[in-house]
Amino acid sequence: MTELTPTTVLGLGAMGSALAEALVAAGHPTTVWNRSATRPEPRGCVRAGTVQDAVAASGLVILCLLDHGSVRDVLSTVGPLDGKTIVNLTSCAPAQARDLAAWATERGADYLDGGIMAVPPMIATPAAFVLYSGSQTAFDHARPALDRFGESHYLGTDPGSAALYDLSLLSGMYGLLAGILHAYAVIGSEGVAATSFAPLLARWLTTMVGFTASAAEQIDRGDYSVGVASSLAMQSAGFTELLELAEHNGISPELIAPLGPLMARRVADGHGHEDIIGVIELLKKGANHE
């Protein structure tokens, strides 16, 4: 029977511990290290006394630390990384991921960056997926272990791609969360229980999320006038009612208010007949648009 790839996990926060547990459960010999020795290691792991010992224990080293700076700080204490496959699953910006890739490569490592699209309880379940980018060789070598965490998606050789996709996906999540919280605040302001409102909210949002693919097609074409079901002008006029209701009921509209001026500006620019998706053009122009 072939022994599964020995793997080291640096960082035993909630996510790092979940990753180590998934590896152990699948049969990978797993060494762990954490800056604070007070945090217990998952059952079945071997705790290394130093980060040097942890990195020396395995050819595959997975990092799940606090931030970009902590990854470099920890690995800097190790010295050369010749022959190591480094998989960084610490959240960082695309430019930081590229910087780490260059830094690790100079020290002899094969580097792969990743973005985990899951919370710790989702690891090793069908709901989890993880984005990877960087060395194709590193991905191919590490994939049997990486697949233990969730569905693996390789995005190409640019080390910054996984971080770019990760932060973009999170942007969509936080935008959705902002709307959900605002909706609960408004409905609750008139004594409606959130639990009684939740089924209708979930049904409505599930339906609306279906527009994602058609929105992408409009954005890629740069044409927001095809297949318009509800014009921007109409939506802009109706949006004020949301803000007025919130203010009347004593609810701050600050989670959703920024969309209103963008819609109005787009209408004033002569795009009222188009789809609301065209508001993205104002985001592209950003700070130069008054």
Coordinates of C-alpha atoms in Angstrom, one line a residue:
M1 CA 0.0 0.0 0.0
T2 CA 1.4 3.4 -1.0
E3 CA 1.9 5.9 1.8
L4 CA 0.0 9.1 1.4
T5 CA 2.0 12.3 1.1
P6 CA 3.4 13.5 4.4
T7 CA 2.2 17.1 4.9
T8 CA 3.0 19.9 7.3
V9 CA 0.4 22.5 8.3
L10 CA 1.7 25.8 9.8
G11 CA -1.0 27.6 11.7
L12 CA -3.6 26.1 14.0
G13 CA -6.4 28.6 14.0
A14 CA -9.9 27.4 13.3
M15 CA -9.1 27.0 9.6
G16 CA -5.6 25.5 9.9
S17 CA -6.9 23.0 12.4
A18 CA -9.7 22.0 10.0
L19 CA -7.2 21.5 7.2
A20 CA -5.0 19.3 9.5
E21 CA -8.0 17.3 10.6
A22 CA -9.0 16.7 7.0
L23 CA -5.5 15.4 6.1
V24 CA -5.3 13.1 9.1
A25 CA -8.8 11.7 8.4
A26 CA -7.7 10.9 4.9
G27 CA -4.5 9.1 6.2
H28 CA -1.8 11.7 5.4
P29 CA 1.0 11.7 8.0
T30 CA 0.6 15.3 9.3
T31 CA 3.0 17.5 11.2
V32 CA 1.7 20.8 12.7
W33 CA 3.2 23.9 14.2
N34 CA 1.6 27.0 15.7
R35 CA 3.2 30.1 17.0
S36 CA 1.4 29.7 20.3
A37 CA 2.0 26.3 21.9
T38 CA -1.1 26.6 24.0
R39 CA -3.4 25.8 21.1
P40 CA -4.0 22.0 21.0
E41 CA -3.1 20.1 17.9
P42 CA -5.8 18.0 16.2
R43 CA -5.9 14.3 17.1
G44 CA -3.5 12.2 15.0
C45 CA -1.1 15.0 14.2
V46 CA 2.5 15.3 15.3
R47 CA 3.3 18.6 16.8
A48 CA 6.7 20.0 15.9
G49 CA 8.6 22.0 18.5
T50 CA 9.9 24.6 16.0
V51 CA 8.9 25.8 12.6
Q52 CA 12.2 24.5 11.3
D53 CA 11.3 21.0 12.5
A54 CA 7.9 21.3 11.0
V55 CA 9.1 22.3 7.6
A56 CA 11.8 19.7 7.6
A57 CA 9.2 17.0 8.3
S58 CA 7.5 17.1 5.0
G59 CA 8.0 18.0 1.4
L60 CA 4.6 19.6 1.2
V61 CA 4.1 22.6 3.5
I62 CA 0.7 24.3 3.8
L63 CA 0.4 27.7 5.5
C64 CA -2.8 29.1 7.1
L65 CA -1.6 32.0 9.1
L66 CA -2.8 35.5 10.0
D67 CA -1.7 37.5 7.0
H68 CA 0.9 38.1 4.2
G69 CA 3.5 39.4 6.6
S70 CA 3.2 36.5 9.0
V71 CA 3.9 34.0 6.1
R72 CA 7.1 35.6 5.2
D73 CA 8.1 36.1 8.9
V74 CA 7.6 32.4 9.6
L75 CA 9.3 31.1 6.6
S76 CA 12.2 33.5 6.9
T77 CA 13.3 31.6 10.1
V78 CA 13.7 28.4 8.2
G79 CA 16.4 29.3 5.7
P80 CA 16.6 27.7 2.2
L81 CA 13.4 25.9 1.0
D82 CA 15.0 23.8 -1.6
G83 CA 12.8 21.0 -2.8
K84 CA 9.8 22.1 -0.8
T85 CA 6.3 22.6 -2.2
I86 CA 4.8 25.6 -0.4
V87 CA 1.0 26.1 -0.5
N88 CA -0.1 29.3 1.0
L89 CA -3.7 29.4 2.0
T90 CA -3.4 32.6 4.0
S91 CA -5.6 35.4 2.7
C92 CA -3.7 38.1 0.9
A93 CA -4.0 40.5 -2.0
P94 CA -2.9 39.5 -5.5
A95 CA 0.2 41.6 -5.5
Q96 CA 1.2 40.1 -2.1
A97 CA 0.7 36.6 -3.5
R98 CA 3.0 37.4 -6.4
D99 CA 5.5 38.9 -4.0
L100 CA 5.5 35.7 -1.9
A101 CA 5.8 33.5 -4.9
A102 CA 8.9 35.3 -6.1
W103 CA 10.4 35.3 -2.6
A104 CA 9.7 31.6 -2.1
T105 CA 11.0 30.7 -5.5
E106 CA 14.2 32.5 -4.9
R107 CA 14.7 30.2 -1.9
G108 CA 14.2 27.1 -3.9
A109 CA 10.6 26.3 -3.3
D110 CA 7.8 25.5 -5.7
Y111 CA 5.0 27.9 -4.7
L112 CA 1.2 27.7 -5.0
D113 CA -1.2 30.3 -3.6
G114 CA -4.8 29.5 -2.6
G115 CA -8.1 31.0 -1.6
I116 CA -10.4 28.9 0.6
M117 CA -14.1 29.4 -0.3
A118 CA -15.4 27.8 2.9
V119 CA -15.7 28.3 6.6
P120 CA -13.9 25.7 8.8
P121 CA -16.9 23.4 9.4
M122 CA -17.3 23.1 5.6
I123 CA -13.8 21.7 5.0
A124 CA -13.8 18.2 3.7
T125 CA -17.5 18.4 2.7
P126 CA -19.0 18.8 -0.8
A127 CA -19.8 22.4 0.0
A128 CA -16.2 23.5 0.1
F129 CA -14.0 24.6 -2.8
V130 CA -10.5 26.0 -2.9
L131 CA -8.9 28.2 -5.6
Y132 CA -5.2 27.7 -6.5
S133 CA -2.8 29.5 -8.8
G134 CA 0.9 29.5 -9.3
S135 CA 3.2 26.6 -10.2
Q136 CA 1.5 23.9 -12.2
T137 CA 4.1 21.5 -10.9
A138 CA 3.3 22.4 -7.3
F139 CA -0.4 21.9 -7.9
D140 CA 0.0 18.6 -9.6
H141 CA 2.2 17.3 -6.8
A142 CA 0.1 18.6 -4.0
R143 CA -3.4 17.9 -5.5
P144 CA -4.0 14.5 -3.8
A145 CA -3.6 16.2 -0.4
L146 CA -5.4 19.4 -1.5
D147 CA -8.4 17.6 -2.7
R148 CA -9.0 16.5 0.9
F149 CA -10.1 20.0 1.7
G150 CA -12.7 20.4 -1.0
E151 CA -13.1 20.7 -4.7
S152 CA -9.8 22.1 -6.2
H153 CA -9.9 24.7 -8.9
Y154 CA -6.6 25.6 -10.6
L155 CA -6.6 29.1 -12.1
G156 CA -3.3 29.2 -13.9
T157 CA 0.3 30.1 -13.4
D158 CA -0.2 33.7 -12.2
P159 CA 0.2 33.4 -8.4
G160 CA -2.1 36.3 -7.9
S161 CA -5.1 34.8 -9.6
A162 CA -6.4 32.8 -6.7
A163 CA -6.3 35.9 -4.4
L164 CA -8.1 38.0 -7.1
Y165 CA -10.9 35.4 -7.5
D166 CA -11.1 34.9 -3.7
L167 CA -11.5 38.6 -2.9
S168 CA -13.9 39.1 -5.8
L169 CA -16.1 36.3 -4.6
L170 CA -16.0 37.7 -1.1
S171 CA -17.0 41.1 -2.5
G172 CA -20.2 39.5 -3.9
M173 CA -20.8 37.8 -0.6
Y174 CA -20.5 41.0 1.5
G175 CA -22.8 42.8 -0.9
L176 CA -25.4 40.2 -0.5
L177 CA -24.9 40.2 3.2
A178 CA -25.4 44.0 3.3
G179 CA -28.8 43.6 1.6
I180 CA -29.9 40.7 3.8
L181 CA -29.0 42.7 7.0
H182 CA -30.8 45.8 5.8
A183 CA -33.9 43.7 4.9
Y184 CA -34.0 42.1 8.3
A185 CA -33.6 45.5 10.0
V186 CA -36.5 47.0 8.0
I187 CA -38.9 44.1 8.5
G188 CA -38.0 43.9 12.1
S189 CA -38.7 47.6 12.7
E190 CA -42.4 46.8 12.4
G191 CA -42.4 43.8 14.7
V192 CA -42.0 41.0 12.1
A193 CA -39.8 38.1 13.4
A194 CA -36.8 37.5 11.2
T195 CA -37.5 33.7 11.3
S196 CA -40.9 34.2 9.7
F197 CA -39.5 36.5 7.0
A198 CA -36.5 34.3 6.2
P199 CA -38.2 31.8 3.8
L200 CA -39.5 34.5 1.6
L201 CA -36.2 36.3 1.6
A202 CA -34.3 33.2 0.7
R203 CA -36.7 32.4 -2.1
W204 CA -36.5 35.9 -3.5
L205 CA -32.7 36.1 -3.4
T206 CA -32.3 32.6 -4.9
T207 CA -34.4 33.8 -7.8
M208 CA -32.5 37.1 -8.2
V209 CA -29.1 35.3 -8.1
G210 CA -30.1 33.6 -11.3
F211 CA -29.3 36.9 -13.1
T212 CA -25.6 36.4 -12.5
A213 CA -24.9 34.7 -15.9
S214 CA -26.9 37.1 -18.0
A215 CA -25.2 40.0 -16.2
A216 CA -21.8 38.6 -17.1
E217 CA -22.8 38.4 -20.7
Q218 CA -23.9 42.1 -20.7
I219 CA -20.7 43.1 -19.0
D220 CA -18.5 41.2 -21.4
R221 CA -20.4 42.7 -24.4
G222 CA -20.4 46.2 -22.9
D223 CA -24.1 46.5 -24.0
Y224 CA -26.7 46.9 -21.3
S225 CA -29.7 47.6 -23.6
V226 CA -30.5 44.0 -24.7
G227 CA -33.2 42.0 -22.9
V228 CA -34.0 44.7 -20.4
A229 CA -36.9 43.5 -18.2
S230 CA -36.8 46.4 -15.7
S231 CA -35.2 49.7 -16.8
L232 CA -32.6 51.5 -14.8
A233 CA -34.8 54.7 -14.8
M234 CA -37.7 52.8 -13.2
Q235 CA -35.4 51.1 -10.6
S236 CA -33.7 54.4 -9.8
A237 CA -37.1 56.1 -9.1
G238 CA -38.2 53.2 -7.0
F239 CA -35.0 52.9 -5.0
T240 CA -35.8 56.1 -3.1
E241 CA -38.8 54.3 -1.6
L242 CA -36.4 51.9 0.1
L243 CA -34.4 54.7 1.7
E244 CA -37.5 56.6 2.7
L245 CA -39.1 53.6 4.4
A246 CA -35.8 52.9 6.3
E247 CA -35.5 56.5 7.5
H248 CA -39.2 56.6 8.5
N249 CA -38.8 53.5 10.6
G250 CA -35.6 54.6 12.2
I251 CA -33.3 52.3 10.3
S252 CA -30.0 53.5 9.0
P253 CA -29.9 53.1 5.2
E254 CA -26.1 53.2 5.1
L255 CA -25.6 49.5 3.9
I256 CA -27.5 50.1 0.7
A257 CA -27.6 53.9 0.2
P258 CA -24.5 54.2 -2.0
L259 CA -26.2 52.4 -4.9
G260 CA -28.8 55.2 -5.2
P261 CA -26.6 58.0 -6.4
L262 CA -24.8 55.7 -8.8
M263 CA -28.2 54.7 -10.4
A264 CA -29.3 58.3 -10.6
R265 CA -26.0 59.4 -12.2
R266 CA -26.2 56.7 -14.8
V267 CA -29.8 57.8 -15.6
A268 CA -28.7 61.4 -15.9
D269 CA -26.0 60.3 -18.3
G270 CA -28.7 59.0 -20.7
H271 CA -28.7 55.3 -19.8
G272 CA -32.1 55.1 -18.1
H273 CA -33.5 52.7 -20.8
E274 CA -30.7 50.2 -20.1
D275 CA -30.3 47.5 -17.4
I276 CA -29.1 48.3 -13.9
I277 CA -26.0 46.2 -14.7
G278 CA -24.6 49.3 -16.6
V279 CA -23.9 50.9 -13.2
I280 CA -20.6 48.9 -13.3
E281 CA -19.3 51.4 -15.9
L282 CA -19.3 54.1 -13.1
L283 CA -17.2 51.8 -10.9
K284 CA -14.7 51.3 -13.7
K285 CA -14.3 55.1 -14.1
G286 CA -14.1 55.4 -10.3
A287 CA -12.4 58.4 -8.8
N288 CA -12.2 60.2 -12.1
H289 CA -16.0 60.5 -12.5
E290 CA -17.7 63.4 -10.8

